[in-house]
Coordinates of N, CA, C and O in Angstrom, one line a residue:
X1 N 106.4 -70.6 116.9 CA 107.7 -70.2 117.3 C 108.0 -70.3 118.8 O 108.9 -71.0 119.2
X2 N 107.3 -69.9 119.2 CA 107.0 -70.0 121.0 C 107.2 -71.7 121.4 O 108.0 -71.8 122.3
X3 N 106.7 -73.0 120.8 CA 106.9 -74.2 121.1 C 108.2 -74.7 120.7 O 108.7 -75.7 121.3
X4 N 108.7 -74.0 119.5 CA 110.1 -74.5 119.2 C 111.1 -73.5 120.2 O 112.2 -74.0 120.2
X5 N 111.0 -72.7 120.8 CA 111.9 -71.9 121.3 C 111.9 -72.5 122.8 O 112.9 -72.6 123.5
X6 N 110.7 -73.0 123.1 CA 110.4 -73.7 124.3 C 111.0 -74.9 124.5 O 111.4 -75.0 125.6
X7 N 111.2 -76.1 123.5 CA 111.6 -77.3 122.8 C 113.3 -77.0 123.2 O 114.0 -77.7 124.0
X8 N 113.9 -75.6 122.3 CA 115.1 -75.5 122.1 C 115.8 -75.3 123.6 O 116.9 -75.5 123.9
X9 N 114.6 -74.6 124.8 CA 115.3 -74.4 126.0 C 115.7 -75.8 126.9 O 116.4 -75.9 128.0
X10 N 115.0 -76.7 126.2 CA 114.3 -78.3 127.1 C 113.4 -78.2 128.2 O 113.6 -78.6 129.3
X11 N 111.9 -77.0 127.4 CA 110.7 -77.3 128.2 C 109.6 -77.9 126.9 O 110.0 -78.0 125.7
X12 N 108.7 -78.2 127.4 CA 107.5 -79.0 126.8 C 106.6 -77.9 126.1 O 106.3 -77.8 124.9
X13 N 106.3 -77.1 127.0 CA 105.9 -76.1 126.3 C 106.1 -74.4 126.3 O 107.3 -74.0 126.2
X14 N 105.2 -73.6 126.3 CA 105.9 -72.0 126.4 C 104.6 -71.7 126.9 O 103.7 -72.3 126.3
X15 N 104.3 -70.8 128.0 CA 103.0 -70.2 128.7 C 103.2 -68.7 128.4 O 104.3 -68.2 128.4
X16 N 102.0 -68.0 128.0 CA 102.1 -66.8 127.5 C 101.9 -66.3 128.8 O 101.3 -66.9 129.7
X17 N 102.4 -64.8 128.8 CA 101.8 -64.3 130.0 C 101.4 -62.4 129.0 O 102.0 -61.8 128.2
X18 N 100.4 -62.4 129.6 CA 100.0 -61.3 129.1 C 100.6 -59.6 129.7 O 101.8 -59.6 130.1
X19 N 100.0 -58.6 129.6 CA 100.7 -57.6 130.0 C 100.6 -57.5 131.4 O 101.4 -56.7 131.9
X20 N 99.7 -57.9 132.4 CA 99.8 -57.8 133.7 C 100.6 -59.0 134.3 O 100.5 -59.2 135.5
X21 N 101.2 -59.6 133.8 CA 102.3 -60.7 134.1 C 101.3 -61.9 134.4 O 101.7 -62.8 135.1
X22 N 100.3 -62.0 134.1 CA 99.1 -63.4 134.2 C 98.9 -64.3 133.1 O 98.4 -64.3 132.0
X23 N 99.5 -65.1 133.6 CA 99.3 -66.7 132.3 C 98.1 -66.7 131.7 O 97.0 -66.3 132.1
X24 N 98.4 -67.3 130.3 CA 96.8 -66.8 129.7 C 96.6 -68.4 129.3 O 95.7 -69.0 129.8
X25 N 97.6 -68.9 128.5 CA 97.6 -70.4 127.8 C 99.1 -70.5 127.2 O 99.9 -69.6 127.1
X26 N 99.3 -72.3 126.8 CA 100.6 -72.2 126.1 C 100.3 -71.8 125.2 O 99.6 -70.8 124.9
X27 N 101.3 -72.8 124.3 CA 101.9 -72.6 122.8 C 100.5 -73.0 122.1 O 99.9 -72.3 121.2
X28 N 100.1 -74.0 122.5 CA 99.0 -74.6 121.7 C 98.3 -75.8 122.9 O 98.0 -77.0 122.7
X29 N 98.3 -75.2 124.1 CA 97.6 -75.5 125.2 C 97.0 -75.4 126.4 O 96.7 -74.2 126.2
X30 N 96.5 -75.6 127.5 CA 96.0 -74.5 128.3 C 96.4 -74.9 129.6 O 96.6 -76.1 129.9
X31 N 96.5 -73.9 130.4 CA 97.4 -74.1 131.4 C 96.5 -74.2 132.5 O 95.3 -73.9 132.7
X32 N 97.4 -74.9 133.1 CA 96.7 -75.3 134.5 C 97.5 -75.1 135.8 O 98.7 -74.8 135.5
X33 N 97.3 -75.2 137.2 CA 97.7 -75.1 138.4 C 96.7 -75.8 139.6 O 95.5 -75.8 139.4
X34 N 97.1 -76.4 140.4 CA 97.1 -77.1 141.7 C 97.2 -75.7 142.8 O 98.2 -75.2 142.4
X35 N 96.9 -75.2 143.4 CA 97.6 -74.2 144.8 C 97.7 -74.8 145.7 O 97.6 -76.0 145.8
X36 N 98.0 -74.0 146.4 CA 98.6 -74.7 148.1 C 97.6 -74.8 148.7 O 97.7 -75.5 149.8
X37 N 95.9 -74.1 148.2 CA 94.8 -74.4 149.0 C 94.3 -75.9 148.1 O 93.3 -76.4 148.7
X38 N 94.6 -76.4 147.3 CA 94.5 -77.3 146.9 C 93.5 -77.0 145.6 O 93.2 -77.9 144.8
X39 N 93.1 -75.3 145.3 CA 92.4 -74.9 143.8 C 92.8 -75.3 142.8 O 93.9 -75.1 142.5
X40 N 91.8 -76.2 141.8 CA 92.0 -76.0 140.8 C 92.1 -74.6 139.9 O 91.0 -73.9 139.7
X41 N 93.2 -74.2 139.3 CA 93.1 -72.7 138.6 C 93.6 -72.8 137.1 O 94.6 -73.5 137.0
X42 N 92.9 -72.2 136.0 CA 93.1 -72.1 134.8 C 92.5 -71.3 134.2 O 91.5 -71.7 133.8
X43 N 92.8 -70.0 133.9 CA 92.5 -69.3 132.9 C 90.8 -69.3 132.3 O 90.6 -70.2 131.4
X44 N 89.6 -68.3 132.7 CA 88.6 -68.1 132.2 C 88.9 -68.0 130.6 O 89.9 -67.3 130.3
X45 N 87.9 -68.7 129.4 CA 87.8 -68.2 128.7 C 87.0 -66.7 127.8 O 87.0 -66.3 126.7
X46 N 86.6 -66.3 128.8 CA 86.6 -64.7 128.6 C 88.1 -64.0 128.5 O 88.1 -62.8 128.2
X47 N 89.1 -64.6 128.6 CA 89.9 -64.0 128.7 C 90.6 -64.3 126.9 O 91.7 -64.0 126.5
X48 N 89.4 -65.1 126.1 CA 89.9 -64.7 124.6 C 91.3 -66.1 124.8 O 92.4 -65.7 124.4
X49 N 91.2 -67.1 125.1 CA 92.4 -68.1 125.8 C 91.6 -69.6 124.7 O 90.4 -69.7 124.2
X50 N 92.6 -70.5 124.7 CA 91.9 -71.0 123.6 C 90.5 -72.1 124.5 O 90.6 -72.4 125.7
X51 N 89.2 -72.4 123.5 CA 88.5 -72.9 124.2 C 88.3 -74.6 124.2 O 87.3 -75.2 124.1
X52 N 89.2 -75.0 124.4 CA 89.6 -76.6 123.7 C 88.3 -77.3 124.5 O 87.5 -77.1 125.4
X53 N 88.7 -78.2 123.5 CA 87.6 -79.7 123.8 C 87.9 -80.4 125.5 O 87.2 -80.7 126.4
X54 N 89.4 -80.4 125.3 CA 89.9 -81.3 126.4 C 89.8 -80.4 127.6 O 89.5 -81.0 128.6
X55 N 90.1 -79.2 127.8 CA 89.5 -78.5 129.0 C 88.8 -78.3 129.4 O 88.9 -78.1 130.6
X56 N 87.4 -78.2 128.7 CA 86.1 -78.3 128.6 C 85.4 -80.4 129.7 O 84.7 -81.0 130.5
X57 N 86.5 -80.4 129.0 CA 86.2 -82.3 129.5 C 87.0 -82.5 130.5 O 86.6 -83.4 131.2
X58 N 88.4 -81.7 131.0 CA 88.9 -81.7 132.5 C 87.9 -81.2 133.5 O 87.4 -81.8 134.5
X59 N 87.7 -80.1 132.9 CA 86.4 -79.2 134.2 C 85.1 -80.2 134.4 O 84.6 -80.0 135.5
X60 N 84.5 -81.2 133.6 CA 84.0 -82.2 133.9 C 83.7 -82.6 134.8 O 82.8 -82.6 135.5
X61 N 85.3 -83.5 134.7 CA 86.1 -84.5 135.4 C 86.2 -83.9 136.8 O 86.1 -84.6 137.8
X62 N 86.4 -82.5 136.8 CA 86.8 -82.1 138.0 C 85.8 -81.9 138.8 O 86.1 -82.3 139.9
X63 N 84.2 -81.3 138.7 CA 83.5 -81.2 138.5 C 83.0 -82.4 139.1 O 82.9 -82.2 140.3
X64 N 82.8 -83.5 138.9 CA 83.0 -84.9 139.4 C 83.1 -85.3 140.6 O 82.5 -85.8 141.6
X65 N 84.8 -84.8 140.1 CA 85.3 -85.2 141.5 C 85.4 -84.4 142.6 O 86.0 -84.5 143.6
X66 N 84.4 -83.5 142.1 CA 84.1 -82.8 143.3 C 85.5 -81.7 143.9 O 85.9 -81.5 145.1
X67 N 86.1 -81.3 142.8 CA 87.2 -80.4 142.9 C 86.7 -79.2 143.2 O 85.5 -78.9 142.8
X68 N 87.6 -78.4 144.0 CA 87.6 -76.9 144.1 C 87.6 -76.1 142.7 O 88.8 -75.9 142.4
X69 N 86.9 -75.8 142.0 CA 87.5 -75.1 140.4 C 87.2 -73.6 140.5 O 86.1 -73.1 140.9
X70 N 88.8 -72.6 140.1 CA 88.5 -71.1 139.6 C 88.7 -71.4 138.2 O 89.5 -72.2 137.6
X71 N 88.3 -70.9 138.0 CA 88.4 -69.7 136.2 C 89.1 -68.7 135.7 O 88.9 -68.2 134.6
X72 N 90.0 -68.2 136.5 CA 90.5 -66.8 136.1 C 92.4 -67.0 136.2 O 93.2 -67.9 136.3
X73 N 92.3 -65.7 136.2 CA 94.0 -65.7 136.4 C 94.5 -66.1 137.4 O 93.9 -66.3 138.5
X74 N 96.0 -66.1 137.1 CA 96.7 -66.6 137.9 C 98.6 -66.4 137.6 O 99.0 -66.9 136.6
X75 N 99.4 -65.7 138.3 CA 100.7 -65.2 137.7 C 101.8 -66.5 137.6 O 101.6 -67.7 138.0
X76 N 102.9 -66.2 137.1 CA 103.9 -66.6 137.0 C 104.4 -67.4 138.4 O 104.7 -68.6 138.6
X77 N 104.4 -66.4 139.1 CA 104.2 -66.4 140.8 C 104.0 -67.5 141.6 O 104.7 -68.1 142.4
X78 N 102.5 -67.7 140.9 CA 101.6 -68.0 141.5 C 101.6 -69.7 141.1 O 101.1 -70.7 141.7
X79 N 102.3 -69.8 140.0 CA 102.5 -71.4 139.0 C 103.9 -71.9 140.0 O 103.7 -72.7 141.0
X80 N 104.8 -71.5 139.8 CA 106.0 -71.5 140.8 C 106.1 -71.9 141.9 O 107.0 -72.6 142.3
X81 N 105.0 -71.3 142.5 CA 104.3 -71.3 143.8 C 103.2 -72.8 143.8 O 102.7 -73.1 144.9
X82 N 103.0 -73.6 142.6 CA 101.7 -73.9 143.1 C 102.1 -75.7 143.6 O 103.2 -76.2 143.4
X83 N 101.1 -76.3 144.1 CA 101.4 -78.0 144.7 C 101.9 -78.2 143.1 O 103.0 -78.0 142.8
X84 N 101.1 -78.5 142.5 CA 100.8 -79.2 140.8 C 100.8 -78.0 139.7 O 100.3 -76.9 140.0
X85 N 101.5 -78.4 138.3 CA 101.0 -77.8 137.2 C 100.7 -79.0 136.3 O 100.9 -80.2 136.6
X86 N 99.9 -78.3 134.7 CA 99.6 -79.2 134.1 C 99.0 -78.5 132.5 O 98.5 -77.4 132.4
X87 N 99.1 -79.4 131.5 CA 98.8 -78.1 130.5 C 97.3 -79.2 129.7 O 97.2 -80.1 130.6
X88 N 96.8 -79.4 129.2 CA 95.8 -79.9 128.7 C 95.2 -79.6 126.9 O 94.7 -78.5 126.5
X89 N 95.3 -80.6 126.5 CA 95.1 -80.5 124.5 C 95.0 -81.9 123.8 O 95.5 -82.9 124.1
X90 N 94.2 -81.6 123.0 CA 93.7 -82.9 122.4 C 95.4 -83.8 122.2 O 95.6 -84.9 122.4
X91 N 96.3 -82.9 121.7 CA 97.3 -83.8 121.2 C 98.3 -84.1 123.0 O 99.3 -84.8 123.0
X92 N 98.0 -83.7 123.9 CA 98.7 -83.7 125.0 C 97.8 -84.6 126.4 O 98.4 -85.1 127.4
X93 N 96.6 -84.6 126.0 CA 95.9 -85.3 127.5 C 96.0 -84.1 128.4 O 95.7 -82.9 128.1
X94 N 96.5 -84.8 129.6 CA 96.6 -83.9 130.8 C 98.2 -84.2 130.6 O 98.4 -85.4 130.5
X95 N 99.2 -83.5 130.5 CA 100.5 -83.1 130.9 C 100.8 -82.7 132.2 O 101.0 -81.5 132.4
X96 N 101.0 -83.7 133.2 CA 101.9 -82.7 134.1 C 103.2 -81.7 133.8 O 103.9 -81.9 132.7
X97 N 103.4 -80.8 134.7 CA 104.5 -79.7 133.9 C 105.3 -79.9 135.6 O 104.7 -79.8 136.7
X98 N 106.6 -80.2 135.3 CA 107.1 -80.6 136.9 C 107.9 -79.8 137.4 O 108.1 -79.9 138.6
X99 N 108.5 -78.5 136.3 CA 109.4 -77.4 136.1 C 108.9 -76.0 135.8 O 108.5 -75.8 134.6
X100 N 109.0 -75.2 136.4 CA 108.6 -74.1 135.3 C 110.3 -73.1 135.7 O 110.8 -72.9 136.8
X101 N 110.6 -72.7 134.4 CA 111.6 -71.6 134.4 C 112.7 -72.7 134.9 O 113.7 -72.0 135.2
X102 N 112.9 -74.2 135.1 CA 114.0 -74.7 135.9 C 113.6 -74.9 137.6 O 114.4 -75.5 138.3
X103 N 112.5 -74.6 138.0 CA 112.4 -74.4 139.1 C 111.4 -75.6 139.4 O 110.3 -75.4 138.8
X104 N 111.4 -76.4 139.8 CA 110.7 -77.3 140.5 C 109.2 -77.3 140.8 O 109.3 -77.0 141.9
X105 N 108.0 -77.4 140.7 CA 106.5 -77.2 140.5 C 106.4 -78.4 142.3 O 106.8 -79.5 142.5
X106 N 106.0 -77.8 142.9 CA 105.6 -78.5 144.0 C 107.2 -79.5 144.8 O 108.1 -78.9 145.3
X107 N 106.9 -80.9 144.8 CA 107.7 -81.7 145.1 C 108.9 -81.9 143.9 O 110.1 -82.1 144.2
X108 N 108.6 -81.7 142.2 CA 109.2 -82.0 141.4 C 108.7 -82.9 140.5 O 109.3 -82.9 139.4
X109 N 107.8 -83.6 140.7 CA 107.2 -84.7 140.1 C 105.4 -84.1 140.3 O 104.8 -83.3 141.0
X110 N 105.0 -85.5 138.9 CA 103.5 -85.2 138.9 C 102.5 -85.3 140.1 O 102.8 -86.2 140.9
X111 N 101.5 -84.7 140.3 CA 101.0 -84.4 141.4 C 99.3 -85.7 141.4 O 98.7 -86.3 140.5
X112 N 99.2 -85.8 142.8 CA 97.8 -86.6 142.7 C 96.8 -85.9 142.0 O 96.5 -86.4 140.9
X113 N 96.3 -85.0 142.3 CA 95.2 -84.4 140.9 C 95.4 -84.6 139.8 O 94.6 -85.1 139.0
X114 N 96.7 -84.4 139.6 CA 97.2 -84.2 138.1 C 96.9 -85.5 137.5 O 96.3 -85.5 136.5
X115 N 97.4 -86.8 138.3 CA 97.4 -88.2 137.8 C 96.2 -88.6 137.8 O 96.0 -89.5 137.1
X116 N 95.4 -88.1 138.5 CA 93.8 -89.1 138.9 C 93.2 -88.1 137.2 O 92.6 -88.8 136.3
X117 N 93.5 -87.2 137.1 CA 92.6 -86.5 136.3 C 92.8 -86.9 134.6 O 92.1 -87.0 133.6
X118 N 94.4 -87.3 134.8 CA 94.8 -87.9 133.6 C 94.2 -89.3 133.3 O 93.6 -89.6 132.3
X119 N 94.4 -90.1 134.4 CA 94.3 -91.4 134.3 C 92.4 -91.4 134.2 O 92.1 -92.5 133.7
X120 N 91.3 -90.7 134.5 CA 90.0 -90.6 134.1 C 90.0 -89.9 132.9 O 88.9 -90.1 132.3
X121 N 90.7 -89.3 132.3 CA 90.6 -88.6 131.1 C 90.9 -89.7 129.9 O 90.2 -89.8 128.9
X122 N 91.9 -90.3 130.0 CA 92.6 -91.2 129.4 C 91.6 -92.8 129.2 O 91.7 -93.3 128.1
X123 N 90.8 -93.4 130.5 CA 89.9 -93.9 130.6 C 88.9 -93.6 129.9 O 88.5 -94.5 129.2
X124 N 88.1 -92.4 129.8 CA 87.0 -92.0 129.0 C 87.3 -91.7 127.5 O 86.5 -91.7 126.6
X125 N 88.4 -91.6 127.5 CA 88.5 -91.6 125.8 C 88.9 -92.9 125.0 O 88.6 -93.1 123.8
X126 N 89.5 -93.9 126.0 CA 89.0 -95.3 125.6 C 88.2 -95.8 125.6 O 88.0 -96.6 124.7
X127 N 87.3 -95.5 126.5 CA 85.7 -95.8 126.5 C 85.0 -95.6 125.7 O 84.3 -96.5 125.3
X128 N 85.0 -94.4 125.2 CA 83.9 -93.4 124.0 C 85.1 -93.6 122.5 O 84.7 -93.1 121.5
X129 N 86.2 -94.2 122.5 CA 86.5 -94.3 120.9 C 85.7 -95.3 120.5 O 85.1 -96.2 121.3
X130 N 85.6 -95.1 118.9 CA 85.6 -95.5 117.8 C 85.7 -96.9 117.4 O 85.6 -97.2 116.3

């Protein structure tokens, strides 16, 4: 219901936010953020958030590249606020998200993290298919 209601507003997806106003995951994806210190942030799975394949394989990647990575929360606020967003799922890759609520995510467009992380993600699964 959450992805078609998200669909019906003309966003991509719907971000839950729990009772302390902190993003947990989408509809059927997991959220991500860029900050202004340049952190990677997304949602600890202790927080009961889904535990996908493909986020498991961003943190990798990021990992790699020698990214700054948190695990924990992060608000509404704080997404709004951040350089880059991005949501991540087997049926999605890496999604940049360039809007949230209507509001512009950094510049407006997808971010260098965001792209380098897609375009290695997207490479390795060409690599390793079938």
């Amino acid at each position: 219901l959450a992805k078609t209601a998200a669909k019906a507003a003309g966003a991509v997806e719907a971000w839950f936010v729990d009772k302390e106003g902190l993003v947990t995951e989408g509809a059927s994806t997991n959220a991500w953020i860029v900050d202004q210190a340049g952190v990677l942030r997304t949602r600890d799975i202790g927080a009961n958030i889904l535990r996908g394949i493909t986020r498991a394989h961003v943190l990798r990647l990021a990992e790699e590249l020698q990214l700054r990575v948190e695990e924990g929360p992060f608000s509404v606020a704080d997404a709004k606020a951040a350089k880059e967003a991005f949501i991540t799922a087997a049926s999605a890759y890496v999604t940049p998200i360039t809007a949230i609520d209507g509001a512009p995510v950094g510049d407006g467009r997808p971010g260098a993290v965001t792209l380098r992380l897609r375009s290695l993600y997207v490479q390795q699964a060409e690599a390793e298919a079938v």
